[in-house]
CSV table of C-alpha atoms and ligand atoms in Angstrom, one decimal:
chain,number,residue,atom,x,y,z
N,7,UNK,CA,-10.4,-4.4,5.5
N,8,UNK,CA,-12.4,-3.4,2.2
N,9,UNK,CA,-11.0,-4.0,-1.0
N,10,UNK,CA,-11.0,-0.8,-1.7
N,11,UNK,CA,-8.8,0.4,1.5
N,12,UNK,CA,-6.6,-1.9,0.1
N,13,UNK,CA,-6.3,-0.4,-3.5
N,14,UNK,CA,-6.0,3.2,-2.2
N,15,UNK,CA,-3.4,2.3,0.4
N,16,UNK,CA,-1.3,1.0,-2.7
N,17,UNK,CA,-1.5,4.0,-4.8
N,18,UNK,CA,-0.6,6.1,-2.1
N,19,UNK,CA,2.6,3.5,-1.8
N,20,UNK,CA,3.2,3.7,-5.5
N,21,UNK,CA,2.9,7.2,-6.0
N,22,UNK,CA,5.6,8.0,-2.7
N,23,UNK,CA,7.6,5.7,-4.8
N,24,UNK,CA,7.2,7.5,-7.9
N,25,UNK,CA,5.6,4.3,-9.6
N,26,UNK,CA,2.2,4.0,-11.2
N,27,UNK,CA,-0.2,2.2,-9.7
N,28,UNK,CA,-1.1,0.3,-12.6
N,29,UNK,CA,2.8,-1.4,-12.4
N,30,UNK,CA,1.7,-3.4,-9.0
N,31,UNK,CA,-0.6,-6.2,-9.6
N,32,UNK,CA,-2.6,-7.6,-6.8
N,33,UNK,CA,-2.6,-11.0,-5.8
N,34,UNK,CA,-5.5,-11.5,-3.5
N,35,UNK,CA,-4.6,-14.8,-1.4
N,36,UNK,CA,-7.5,-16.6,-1.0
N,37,UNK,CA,-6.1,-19.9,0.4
N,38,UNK,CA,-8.4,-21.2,3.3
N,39,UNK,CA,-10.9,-18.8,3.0
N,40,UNK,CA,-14.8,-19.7,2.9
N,41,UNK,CA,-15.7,-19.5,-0.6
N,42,UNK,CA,-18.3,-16.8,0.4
N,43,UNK,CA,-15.8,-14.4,0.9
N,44,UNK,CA,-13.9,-15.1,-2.1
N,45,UNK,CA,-17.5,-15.0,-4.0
N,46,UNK,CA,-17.9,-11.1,-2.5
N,47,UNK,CA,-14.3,-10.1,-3.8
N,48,UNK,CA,-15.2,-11.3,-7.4
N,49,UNK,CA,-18.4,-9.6,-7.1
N,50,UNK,CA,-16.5,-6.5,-6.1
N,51,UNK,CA,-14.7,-6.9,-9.8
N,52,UNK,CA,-11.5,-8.5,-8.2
N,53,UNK,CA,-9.9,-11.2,-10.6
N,54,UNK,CA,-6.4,-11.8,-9.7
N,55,UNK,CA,-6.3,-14.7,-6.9
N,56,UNK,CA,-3.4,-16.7,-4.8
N,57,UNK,CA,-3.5,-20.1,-3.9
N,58,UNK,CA,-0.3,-22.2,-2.3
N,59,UNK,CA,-2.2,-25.7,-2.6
N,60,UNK,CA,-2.9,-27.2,-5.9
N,61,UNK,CA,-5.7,-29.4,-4.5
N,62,UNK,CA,-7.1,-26.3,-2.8
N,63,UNK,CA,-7.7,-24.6,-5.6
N,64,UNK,CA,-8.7,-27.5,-8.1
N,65,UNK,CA,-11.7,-27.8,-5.5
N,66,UNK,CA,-12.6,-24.5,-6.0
N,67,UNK,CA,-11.6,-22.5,-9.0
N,68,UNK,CA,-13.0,-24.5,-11.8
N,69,UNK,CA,-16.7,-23.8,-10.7
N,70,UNK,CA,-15.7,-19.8,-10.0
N,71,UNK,CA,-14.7,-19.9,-13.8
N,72,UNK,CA,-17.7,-20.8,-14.9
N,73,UNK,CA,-19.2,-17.3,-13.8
N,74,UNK,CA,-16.1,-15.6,-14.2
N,75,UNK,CA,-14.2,-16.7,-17.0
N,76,UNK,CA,-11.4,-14.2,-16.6
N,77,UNK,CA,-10.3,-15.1,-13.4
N,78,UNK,CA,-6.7,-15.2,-13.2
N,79,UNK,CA,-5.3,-17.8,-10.2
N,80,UNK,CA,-1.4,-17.6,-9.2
N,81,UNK,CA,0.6,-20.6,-7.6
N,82,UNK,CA,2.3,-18.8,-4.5
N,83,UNK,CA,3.3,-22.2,-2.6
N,84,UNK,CA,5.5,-25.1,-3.3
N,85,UNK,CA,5.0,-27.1,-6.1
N,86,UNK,CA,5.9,-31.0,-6.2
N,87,UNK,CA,7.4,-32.4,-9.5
N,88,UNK,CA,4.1,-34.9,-9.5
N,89,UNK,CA,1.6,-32.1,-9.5
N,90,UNK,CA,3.0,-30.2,-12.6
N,91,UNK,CA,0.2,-31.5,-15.0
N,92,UNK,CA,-2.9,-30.2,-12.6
N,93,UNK,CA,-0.8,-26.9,-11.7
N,94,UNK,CA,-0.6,-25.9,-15.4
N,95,UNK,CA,-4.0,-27.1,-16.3
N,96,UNK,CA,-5.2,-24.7,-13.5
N,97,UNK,CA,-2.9,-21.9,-12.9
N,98,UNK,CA,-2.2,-18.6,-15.0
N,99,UNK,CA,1.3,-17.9,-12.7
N,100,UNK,CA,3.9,-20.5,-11.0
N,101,UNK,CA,5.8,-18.0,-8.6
N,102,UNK,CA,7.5,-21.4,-6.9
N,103,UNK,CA,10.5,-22.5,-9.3
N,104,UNK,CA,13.0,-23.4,-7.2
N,105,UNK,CA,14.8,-26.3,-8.3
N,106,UNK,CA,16.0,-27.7,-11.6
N,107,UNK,CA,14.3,-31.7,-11.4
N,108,UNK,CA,11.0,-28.8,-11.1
N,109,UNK,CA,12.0,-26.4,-14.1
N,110,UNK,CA,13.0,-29.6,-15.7
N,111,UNK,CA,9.1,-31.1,-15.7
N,112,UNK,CA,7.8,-28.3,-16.4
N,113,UNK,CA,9.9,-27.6,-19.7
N,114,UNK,CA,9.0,-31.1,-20.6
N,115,UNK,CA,4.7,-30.7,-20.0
N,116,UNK,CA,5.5,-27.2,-21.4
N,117,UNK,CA,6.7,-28.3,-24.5
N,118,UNK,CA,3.4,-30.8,-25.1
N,119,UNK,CA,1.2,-27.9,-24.7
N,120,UNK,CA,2.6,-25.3,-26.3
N,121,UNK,CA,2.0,-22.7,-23.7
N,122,UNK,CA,3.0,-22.1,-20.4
N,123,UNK,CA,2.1,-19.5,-17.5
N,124,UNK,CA,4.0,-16.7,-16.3
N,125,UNK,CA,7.0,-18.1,-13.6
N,126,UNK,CA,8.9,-17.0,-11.3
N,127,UNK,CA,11.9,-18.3,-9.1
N,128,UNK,CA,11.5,-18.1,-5.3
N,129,UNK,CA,14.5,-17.2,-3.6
N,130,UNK,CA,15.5,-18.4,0.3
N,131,UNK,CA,17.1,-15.1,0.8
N,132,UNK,CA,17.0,-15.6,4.7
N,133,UNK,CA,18.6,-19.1,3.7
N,134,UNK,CA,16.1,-20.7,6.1
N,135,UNK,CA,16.3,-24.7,5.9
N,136,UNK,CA,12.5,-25.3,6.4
N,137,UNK,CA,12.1,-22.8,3.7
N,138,UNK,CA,11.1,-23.1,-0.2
N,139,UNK,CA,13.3,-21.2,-2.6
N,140,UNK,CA,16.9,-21.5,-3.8
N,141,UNK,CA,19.7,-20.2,-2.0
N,142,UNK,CA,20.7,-16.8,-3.2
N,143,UNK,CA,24.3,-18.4,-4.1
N,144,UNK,CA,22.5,-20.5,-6.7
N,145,UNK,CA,20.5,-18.5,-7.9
N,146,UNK,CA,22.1,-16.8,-11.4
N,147,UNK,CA,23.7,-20.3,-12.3
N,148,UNK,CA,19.8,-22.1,-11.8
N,149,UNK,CA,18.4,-18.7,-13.4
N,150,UNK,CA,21.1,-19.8,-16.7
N,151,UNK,CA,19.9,-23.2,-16.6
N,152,UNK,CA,15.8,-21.9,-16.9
N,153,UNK,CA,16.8,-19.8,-19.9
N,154,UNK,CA,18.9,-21.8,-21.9
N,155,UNK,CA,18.4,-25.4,-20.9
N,156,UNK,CA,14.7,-25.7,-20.2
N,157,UNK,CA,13.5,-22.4,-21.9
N,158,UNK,CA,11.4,-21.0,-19.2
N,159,UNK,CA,9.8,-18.5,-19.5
N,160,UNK,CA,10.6,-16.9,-15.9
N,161,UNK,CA,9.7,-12.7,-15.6
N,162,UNK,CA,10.7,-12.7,-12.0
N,163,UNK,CA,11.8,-13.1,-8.5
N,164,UNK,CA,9.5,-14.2,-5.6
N,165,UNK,CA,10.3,-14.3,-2.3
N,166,UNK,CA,8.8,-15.1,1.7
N,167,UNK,CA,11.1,-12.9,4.4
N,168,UNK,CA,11.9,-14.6,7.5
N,169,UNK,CA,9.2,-14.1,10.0
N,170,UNK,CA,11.5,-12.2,12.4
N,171,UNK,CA,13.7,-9.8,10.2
N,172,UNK,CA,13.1,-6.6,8.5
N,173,UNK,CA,11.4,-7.5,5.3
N,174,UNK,CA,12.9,-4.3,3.3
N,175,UNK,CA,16.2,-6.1,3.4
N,176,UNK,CA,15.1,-8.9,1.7
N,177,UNK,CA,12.8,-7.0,-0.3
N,178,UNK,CA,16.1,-4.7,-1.9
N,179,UNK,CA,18.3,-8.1,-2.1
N,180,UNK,CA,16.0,-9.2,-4.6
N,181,UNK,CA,15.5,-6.7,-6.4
N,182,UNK,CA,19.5,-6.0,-7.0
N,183,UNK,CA,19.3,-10.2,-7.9
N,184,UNK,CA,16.3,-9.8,-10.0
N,185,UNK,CA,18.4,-6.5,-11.9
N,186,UNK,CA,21.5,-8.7,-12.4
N,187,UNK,CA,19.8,-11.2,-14.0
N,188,UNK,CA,17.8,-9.1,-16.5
N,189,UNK,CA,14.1,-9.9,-15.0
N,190,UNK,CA,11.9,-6.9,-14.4
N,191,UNK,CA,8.9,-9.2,-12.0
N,192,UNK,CA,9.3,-8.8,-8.4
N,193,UNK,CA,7.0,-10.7,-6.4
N,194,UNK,CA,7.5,-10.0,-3.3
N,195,UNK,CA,5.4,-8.4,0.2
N,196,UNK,CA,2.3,-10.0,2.2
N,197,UNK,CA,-0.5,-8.1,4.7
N,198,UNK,CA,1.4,-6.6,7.1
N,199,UNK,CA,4.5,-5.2,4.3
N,200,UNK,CA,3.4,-4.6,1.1
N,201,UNK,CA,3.9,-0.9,1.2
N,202,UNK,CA,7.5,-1.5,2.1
N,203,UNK,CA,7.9,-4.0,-0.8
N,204,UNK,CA,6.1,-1.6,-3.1
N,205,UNK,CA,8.8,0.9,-2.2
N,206,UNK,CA,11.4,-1.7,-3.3
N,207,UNK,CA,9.9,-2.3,-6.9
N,208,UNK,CA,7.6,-4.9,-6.1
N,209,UNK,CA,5.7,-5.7,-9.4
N,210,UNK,CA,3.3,-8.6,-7.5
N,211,UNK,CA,2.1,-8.0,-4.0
N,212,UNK,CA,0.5,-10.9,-2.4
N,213,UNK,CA,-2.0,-10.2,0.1
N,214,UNK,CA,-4.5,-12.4,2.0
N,215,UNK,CA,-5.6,-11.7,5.5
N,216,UNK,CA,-5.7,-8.0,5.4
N,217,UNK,CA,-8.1,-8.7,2.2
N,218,UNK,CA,-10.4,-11.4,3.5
N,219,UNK,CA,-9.9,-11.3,7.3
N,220,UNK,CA,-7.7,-13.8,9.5
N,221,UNK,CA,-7.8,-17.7,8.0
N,222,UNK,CA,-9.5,-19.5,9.9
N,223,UNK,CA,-6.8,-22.1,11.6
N,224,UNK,CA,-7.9,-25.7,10.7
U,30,LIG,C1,-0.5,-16.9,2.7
U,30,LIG,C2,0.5,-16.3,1.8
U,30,LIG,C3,0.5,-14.9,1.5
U,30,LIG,C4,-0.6,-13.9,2.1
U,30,LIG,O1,-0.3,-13.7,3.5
U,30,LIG,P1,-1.1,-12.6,4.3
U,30,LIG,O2,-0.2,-12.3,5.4
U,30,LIG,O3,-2.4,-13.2,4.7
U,30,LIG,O4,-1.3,-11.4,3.4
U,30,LIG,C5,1.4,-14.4,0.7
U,30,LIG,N1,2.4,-15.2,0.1
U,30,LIG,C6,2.4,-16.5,0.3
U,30,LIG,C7,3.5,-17.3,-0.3
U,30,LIG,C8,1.5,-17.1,1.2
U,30,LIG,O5,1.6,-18.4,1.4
C-alpha cells in the first residue's frame, strides 16, 4: 500500500475521532525489509522509522543518515541490559522499558551523556508469559520507580495485543493506565489496527507491512 494510502487512512481515523492528524506520529517499521524499499519511503519524505533489533538497525541506519540526517529511528522491540550503550548511540525513542535492572542502566549511561531519547514503558496487558512488557499490576509502582529513582524521562505507554483478542480492549486499558499515571504518549496499534488504536488516543502508531509489503520470512 502507498504511503500516501496510509497517511490519508489516518486522517480520516483522527478526524472521526475528533483528533488532529498532526497528534499521531507514524512509525514506519522497517525491520526485515530490503533496504530498497526503505530507500523509496525516505525518498517519498518519510523520516520516522521502527526497528525491534539493535544489530539490525546498526547495520543499516548509520549509512541512511549520511543522506538523511534527520532521520528519526524508534526501538519497538526488547532491549537487553548489555545493548543500552549501542541503543542510545543509535536510537531517537526506546518504546521497550519494561523492567527496573533496564531503567536502571539506562539512568546510569543517561547520566554520562547528558541526554537521553524519548521512552516509553511496554505493558503485558494480555499478561502473556512469552511476552515483553510489565504486568499491568506493576505497572504504576515501576512507573514511580522511573520518575523518582532513575529520572526517566518516560512520555508513554507501549503496548503488543495478544494475537487472538480484540485489540480495542487493550488499546482503552492503556490509555486509562497511561491517564492514571499522568503520561500523555500512547504507543500503541500495528497494520491491520491502527485505526482502532487511533480511536483510543493512540499518539504512536507503528506500522510495517501494510507500509512496505509482507517481511520476507528468513
Ligand atoms: C513488527 C512490529 C510492528 C509492525 O507490524 P505490522 O503488522 O507489520 O504493521 C509494530 N510493532 C512492533 C513492536 C513490531 O515488532
Amino acid at each position: 500500500m502507498p504511503l500516501s494510502e496510509i497517511q490519508s487512512r489516518i486522517i480520516v481515523a483522527t478526524e472521526c475521532a475528533g483528533r488532529f492528524a498532526g497528534d499521531v506520529c507514524l512509525i514506519a517499521v522497517s525491520k526485515v525489509q530490503p533496504n530498497m524499499r526503505v530507500a523509496e519511503v525516505l525518498a517519498e519524505g518519510h523520516r520516522i522509522f521502527g526497528e525491534n533489533k539493535v544489530q539490525e538497525a546498526q547495520g543499516k541506519w548509520p549509512e541512511f543518515r549520511l543522506q538523511y540526517p534527520d532521520a528519526k529511528v524508534h526501538l519497538i522491540g526488547p532491549l537487553q541490559s548489555n545493548k543500552v550503550k549501542p541503543a542510545l548511540d543509535l536510537f531517537d525513542a526506546i518504546h521497550t522499558v519494561d523492567r527496573p535492572k533496564l531503567a536502571r542502566k539506562l539512568a546510569a549511561e543517561i547520566q554520562l551523556r547528558g541526554q537521553a531519547p524519548e521512552m516509553f514503558i511496554q505493558v503485558n496487558t494480555g499478561e502473556e508469559p512469552q511476552k515483553a512488557g510489565v504486568l499491568p499490576a506493576d505497572l504504576d509502582a515501576f512507573m514511580a520507580r522511573c520518575r523518582n529513582e532513575f529520572d526517566l524521562p518516560i512520555v508513554g505507554l507501549m503496548v503488543i495485543p495478544p494475537i487472538n483478542d480484540d485489540p480495542g480492549l487493550h488499546f482503552a486499558l492503556l490509555a486509562k493506565m497511561a491517564k492514571r499515571n499522568g503520561l500523555t504518549g500512547l504507543s500503541m496499534g500495528m497494520s491491520s489496527d491502527f485505526e482502532s488504536a487511533i480511536a483510543h488516543g493512540a499518539t504512536h502508531i507503528r506500522v510495517g507491512s501494510a507500509i512496505f509489503g509482507e517481511r520476507v520470512k528468513l
